[in-house]
PDB file of C-alpha atoms in Angstrom:
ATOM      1  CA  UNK J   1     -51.324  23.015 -17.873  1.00 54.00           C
ATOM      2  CA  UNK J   2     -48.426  22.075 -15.949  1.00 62.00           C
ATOM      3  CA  UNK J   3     -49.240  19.663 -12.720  1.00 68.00           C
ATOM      4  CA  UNK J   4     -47.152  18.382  -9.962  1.00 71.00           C
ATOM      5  CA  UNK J   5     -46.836  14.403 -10.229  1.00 65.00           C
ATOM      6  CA  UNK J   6     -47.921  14.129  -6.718  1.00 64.00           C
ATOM      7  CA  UNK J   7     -51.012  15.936  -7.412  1.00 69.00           C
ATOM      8  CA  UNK J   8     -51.481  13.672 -10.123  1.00 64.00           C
ATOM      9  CA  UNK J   9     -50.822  10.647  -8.103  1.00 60.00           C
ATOM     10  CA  UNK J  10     -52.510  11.488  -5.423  1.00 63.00           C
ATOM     11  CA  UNK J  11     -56.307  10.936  -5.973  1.00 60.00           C
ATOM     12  CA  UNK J  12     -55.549   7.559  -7.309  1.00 61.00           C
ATOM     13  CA  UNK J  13     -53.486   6.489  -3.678  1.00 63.00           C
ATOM     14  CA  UNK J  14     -50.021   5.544  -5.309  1.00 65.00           C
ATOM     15  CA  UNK J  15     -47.607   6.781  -3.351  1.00 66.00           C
ATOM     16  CA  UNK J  16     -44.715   8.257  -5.300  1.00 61.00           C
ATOM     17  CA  UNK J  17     -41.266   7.183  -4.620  1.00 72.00           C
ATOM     18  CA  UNK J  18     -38.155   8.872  -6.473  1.00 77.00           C
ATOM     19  CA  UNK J  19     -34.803   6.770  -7.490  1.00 79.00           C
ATOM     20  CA  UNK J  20     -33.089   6.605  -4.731  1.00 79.00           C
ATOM     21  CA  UNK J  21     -29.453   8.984  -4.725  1.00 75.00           C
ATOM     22  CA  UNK J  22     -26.854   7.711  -2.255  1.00 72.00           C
ATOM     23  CA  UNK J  23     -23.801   9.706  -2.651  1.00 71.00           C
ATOM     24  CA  UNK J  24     -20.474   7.862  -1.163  1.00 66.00           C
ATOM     25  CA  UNK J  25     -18.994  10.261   1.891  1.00 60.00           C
ATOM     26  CA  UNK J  26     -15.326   8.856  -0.556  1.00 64.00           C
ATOM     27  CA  UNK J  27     -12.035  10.636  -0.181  1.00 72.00           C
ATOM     28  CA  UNK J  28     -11.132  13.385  -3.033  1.00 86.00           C
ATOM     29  CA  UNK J  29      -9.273  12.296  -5.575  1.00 93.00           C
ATOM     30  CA  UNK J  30      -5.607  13.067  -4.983  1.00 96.00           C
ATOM     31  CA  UNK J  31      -3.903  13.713  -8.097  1.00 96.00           C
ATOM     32  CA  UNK J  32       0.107  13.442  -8.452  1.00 97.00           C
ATOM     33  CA  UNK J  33       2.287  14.870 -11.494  1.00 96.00           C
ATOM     34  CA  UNK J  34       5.719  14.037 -11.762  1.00 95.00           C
ATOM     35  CA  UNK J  35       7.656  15.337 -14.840  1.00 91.00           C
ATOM     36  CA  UNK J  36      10.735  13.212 -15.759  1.00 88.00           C
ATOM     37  CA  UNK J  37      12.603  10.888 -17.754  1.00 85.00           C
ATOM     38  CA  UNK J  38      11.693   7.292 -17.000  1.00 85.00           C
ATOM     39  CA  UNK J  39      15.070   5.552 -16.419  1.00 85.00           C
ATOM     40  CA  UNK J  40      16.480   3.522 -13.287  1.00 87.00           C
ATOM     41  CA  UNK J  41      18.320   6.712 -11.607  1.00 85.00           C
ATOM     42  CA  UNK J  42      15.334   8.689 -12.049  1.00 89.00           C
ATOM     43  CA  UNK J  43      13.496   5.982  -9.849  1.00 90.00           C
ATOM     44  CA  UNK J  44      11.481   4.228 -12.254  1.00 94.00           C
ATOM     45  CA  UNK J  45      11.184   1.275 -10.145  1.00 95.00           C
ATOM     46  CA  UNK J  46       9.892   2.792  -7.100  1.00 97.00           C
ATOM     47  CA  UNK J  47       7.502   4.870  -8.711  1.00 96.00           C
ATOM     48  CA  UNK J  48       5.599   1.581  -9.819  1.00 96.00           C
ATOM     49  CA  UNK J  49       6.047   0.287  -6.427  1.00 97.00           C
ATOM     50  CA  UNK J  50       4.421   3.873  -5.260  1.00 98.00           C
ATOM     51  CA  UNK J  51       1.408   2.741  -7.530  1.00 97.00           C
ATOM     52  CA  UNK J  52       1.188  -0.565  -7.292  1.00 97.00           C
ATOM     53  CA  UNK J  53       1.002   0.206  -3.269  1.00 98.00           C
ATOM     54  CA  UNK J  54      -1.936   2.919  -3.706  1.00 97.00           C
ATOM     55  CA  UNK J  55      -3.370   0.490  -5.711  1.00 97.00           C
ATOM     56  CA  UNK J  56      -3.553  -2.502  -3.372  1.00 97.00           C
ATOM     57  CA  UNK J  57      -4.755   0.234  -0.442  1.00 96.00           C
ATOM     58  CA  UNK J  58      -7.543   1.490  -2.627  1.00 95.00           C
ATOM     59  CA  UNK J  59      -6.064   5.052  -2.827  1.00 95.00           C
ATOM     60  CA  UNK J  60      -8.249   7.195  -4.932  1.00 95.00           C
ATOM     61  CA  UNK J  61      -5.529   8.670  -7.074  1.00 96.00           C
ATOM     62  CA  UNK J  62      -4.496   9.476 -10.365  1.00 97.00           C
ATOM     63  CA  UNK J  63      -1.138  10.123 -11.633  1.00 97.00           C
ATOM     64  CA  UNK J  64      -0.034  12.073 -14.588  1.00 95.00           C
ATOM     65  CA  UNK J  65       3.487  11.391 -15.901  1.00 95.00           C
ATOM     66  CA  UNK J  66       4.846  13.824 -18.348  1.00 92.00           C
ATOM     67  CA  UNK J  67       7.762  12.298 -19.558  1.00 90.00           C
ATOM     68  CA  UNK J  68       9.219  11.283 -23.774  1.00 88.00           C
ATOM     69  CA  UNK J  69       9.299   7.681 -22.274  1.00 84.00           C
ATOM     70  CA  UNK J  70       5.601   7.104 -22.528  1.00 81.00           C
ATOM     71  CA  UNK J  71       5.528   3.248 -22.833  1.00 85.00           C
ATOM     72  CA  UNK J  72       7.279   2.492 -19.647  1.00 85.00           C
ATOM     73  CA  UNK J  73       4.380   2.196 -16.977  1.00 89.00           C
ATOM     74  CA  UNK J  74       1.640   0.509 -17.672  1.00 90.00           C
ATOM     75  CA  UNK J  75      -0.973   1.221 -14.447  1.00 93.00           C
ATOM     76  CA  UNK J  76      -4.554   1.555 -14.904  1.00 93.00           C
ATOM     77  CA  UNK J  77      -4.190   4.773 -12.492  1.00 95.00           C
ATOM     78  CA  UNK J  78      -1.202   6.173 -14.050  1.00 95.00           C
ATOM     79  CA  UNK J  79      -1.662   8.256 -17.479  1.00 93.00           C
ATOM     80  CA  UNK J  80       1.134   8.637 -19.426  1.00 93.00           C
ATOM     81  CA  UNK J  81       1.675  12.145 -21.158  1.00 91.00           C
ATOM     82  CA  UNK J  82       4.100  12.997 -23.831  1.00 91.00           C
ATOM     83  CA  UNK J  83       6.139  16.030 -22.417  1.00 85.00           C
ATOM     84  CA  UNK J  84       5.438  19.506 -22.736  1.00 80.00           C
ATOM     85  CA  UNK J  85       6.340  22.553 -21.556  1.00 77.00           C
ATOM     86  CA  UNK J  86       3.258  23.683 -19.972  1.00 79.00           C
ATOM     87  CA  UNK J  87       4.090  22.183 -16.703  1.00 82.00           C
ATOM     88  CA  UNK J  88       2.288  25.058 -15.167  1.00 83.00           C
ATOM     89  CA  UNK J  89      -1.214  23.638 -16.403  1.00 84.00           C
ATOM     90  CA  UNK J  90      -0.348  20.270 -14.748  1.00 86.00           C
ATOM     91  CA  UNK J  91       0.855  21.456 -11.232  1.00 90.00           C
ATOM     92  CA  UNK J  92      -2.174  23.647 -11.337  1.00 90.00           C
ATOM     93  CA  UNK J  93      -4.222  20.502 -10.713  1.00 92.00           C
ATOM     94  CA  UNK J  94      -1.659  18.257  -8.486  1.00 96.00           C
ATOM     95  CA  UNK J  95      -2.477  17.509  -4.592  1.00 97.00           C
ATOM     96  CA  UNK J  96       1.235  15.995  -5.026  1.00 98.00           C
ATOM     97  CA  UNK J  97       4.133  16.769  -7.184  1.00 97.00           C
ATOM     98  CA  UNK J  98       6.457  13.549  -6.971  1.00 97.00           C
ATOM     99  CA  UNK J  99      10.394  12.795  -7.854  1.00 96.00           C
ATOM    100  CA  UNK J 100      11.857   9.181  -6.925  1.00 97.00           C
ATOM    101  CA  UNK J 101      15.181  10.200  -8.172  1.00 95.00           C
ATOM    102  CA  UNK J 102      18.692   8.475  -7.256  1.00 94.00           C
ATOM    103  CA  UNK J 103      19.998  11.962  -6.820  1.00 91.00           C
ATOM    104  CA  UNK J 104      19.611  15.770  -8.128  1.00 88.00           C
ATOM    105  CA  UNK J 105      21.145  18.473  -7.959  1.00 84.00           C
ATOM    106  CA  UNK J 106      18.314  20.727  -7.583  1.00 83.00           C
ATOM    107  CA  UNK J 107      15.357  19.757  -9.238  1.00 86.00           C
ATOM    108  CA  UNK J 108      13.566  22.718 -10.878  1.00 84.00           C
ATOM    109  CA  UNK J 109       9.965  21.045 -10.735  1.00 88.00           C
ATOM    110  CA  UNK J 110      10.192  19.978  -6.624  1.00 92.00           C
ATOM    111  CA  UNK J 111      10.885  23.855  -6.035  1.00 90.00           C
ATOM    112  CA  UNK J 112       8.234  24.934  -8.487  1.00 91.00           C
ATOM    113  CA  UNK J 113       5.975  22.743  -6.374  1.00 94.00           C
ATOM    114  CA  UNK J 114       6.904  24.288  -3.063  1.00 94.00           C
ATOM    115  CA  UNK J 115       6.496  27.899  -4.400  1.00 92.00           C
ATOM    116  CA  UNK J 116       3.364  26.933  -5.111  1.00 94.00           C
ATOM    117  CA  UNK J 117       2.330  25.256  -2.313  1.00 96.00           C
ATOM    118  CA  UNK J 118       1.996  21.358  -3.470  1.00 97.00           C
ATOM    119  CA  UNK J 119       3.030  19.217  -1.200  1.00 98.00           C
ATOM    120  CA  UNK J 120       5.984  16.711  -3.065  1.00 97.00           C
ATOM    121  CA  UNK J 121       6.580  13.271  -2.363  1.00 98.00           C
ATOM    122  CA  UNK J 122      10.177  12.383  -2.616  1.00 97.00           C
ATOM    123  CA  UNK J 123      13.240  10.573  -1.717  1.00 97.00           C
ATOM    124  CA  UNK J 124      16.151  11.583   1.014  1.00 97.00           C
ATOM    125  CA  UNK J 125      17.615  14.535  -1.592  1.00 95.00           C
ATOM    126  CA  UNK J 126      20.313  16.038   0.211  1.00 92.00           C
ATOM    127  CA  UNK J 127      19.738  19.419  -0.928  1.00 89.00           C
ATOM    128  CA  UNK J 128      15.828  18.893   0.250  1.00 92.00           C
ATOM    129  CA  UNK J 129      16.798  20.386   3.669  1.00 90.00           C
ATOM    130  CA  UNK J 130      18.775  23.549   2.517  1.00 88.00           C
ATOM    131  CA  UNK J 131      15.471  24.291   0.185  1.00 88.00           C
ATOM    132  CA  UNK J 132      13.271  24.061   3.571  1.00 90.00           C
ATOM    133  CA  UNK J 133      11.295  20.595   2.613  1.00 94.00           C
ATOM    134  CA  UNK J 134      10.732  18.825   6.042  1.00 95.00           C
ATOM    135  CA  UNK J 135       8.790  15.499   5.481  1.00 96.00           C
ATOM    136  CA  UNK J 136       5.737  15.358   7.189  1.00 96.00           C
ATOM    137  CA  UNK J 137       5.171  19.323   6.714  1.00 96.00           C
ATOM    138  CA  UNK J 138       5.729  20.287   2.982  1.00 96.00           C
ATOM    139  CA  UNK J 139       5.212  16.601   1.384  1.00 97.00           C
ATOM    140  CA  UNK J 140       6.317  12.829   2.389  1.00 98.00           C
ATOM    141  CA  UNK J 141       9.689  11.220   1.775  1.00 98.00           C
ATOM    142  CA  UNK J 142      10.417   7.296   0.408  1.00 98.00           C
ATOM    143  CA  UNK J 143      13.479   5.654   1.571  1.00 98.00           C
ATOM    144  CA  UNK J 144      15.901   4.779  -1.292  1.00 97.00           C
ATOM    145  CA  UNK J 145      14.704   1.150  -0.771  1.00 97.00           C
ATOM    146  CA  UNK J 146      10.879   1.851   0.024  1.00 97.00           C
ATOM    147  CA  UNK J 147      11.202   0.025   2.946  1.00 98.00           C
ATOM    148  CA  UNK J 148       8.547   3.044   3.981  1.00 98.00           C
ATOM    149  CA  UNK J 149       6.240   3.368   1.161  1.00 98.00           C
ATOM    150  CA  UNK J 150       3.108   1.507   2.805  1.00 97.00           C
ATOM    151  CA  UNK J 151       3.663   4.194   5.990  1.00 98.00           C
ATOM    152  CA  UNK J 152       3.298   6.899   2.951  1.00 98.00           C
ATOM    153  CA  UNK J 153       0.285   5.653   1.362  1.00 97.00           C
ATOM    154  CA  UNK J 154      -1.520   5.765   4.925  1.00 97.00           C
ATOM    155  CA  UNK J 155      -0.457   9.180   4.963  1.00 97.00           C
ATOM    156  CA  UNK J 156      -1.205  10.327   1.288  1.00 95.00           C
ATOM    157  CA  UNK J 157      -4.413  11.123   2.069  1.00 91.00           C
ATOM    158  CA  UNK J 158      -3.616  13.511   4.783  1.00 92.00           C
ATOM    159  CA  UNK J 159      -2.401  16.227   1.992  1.00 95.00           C
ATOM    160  CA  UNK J 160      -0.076  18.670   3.937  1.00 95.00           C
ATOM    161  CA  UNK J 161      -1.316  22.470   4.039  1.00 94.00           C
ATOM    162  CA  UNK J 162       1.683  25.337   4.250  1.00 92.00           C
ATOM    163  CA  UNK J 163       2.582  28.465   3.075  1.00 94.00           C
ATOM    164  CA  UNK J 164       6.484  28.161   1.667  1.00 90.00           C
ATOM    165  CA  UNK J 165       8.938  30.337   2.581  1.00 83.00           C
ATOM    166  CA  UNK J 166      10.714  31.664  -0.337  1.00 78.00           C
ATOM    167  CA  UNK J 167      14.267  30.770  -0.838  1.00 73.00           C
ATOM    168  CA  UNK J 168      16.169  34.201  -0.810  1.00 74.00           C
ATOM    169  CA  UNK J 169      17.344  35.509  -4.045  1.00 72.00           C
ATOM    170  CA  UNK J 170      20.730  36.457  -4.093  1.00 71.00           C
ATOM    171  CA  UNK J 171      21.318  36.974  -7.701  1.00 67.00           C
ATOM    172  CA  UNK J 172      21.702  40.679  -6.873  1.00 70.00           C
ATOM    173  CA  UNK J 173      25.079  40.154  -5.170  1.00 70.00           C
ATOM    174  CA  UNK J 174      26.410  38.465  -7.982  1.00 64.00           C
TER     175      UNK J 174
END
């Protein structure tokens, strides 16, 4: 016969107490891709500085890099991936998409990001503009010289919400 433990407790005066449960009110972990090579023009350098400063704020993050040059960073938050062409499983999981180039011309995986609504954290891109990024609105942007990046990682947390506007397709006219 099945009995309730208080009932069993009860005639005997113990008072039952259950494990206390505390769950942490802790932000949602905000997960960034970025898919690229690893190399100085590609912004390498400030991409560690990106981590090392979400690291020394206490950012709940982790940070997927899908890239052939998987022995570059070496952060305990940062997960190197060999790269694939499945992007599309990888964005489908990113609060941010992020690209610390030098320069582009017009990086495929920023738009695909946009189209799909994840917010991007870049650098001052001159194209950005003409594309319809504005920082603040569709994602954040890090100076060439990060003299920003601690204003960004206050922000990070405060994942923009939009709905992109389409660029228009004029292949037709062609």
């Amino acid at each position: 016969r099945s009995e309730r433990m208080a009932d069993i407790l009860k005639p005997n005066k113990i008072e039952l107490c259950y494990n206390p449960l505390t769950i942490d009110d802790e932000n949602k972990t905000i997960v960034i891709v970025s898919a690229t090579r690893l190399h100085k023009n590609k912004g390498v350098d400030r991409m560690i500085r990106l981590a090392q400063a979400m690291d020394n704020a206490r950012v709940n993050y982790i940070w997927y890099v899908l890239s052939n040059d998987t022995h570059v960073i070496d952060l305990p938050n940062v997960i190197m991936i060999k790269n694939r062409l499945d992007i599309s499983r990888w964005l489908g999981q990113a609060t941010y998409v992020c690209l610390l180039s030098n320069s582009e011309a017009c990086s495929y995986t920023l738009n695909e990001a946009l189209y799909r609504n994840i917010p991007i954290i870049t650098t001052p891109l001159p194209y950005l503009e003409e594309i319809g990024y504005k920082d603040g609105k569709t994602g954040y942007t890090i100076e060439f010289d990060c003299s920003n990046i601690d204003d960004v990682v206050k922000k990070i947390q405060d994942v923009p919400s939009f709905n992109f506007k389409r660029l228009e397709d004029n292949y037709i006219n062609l």
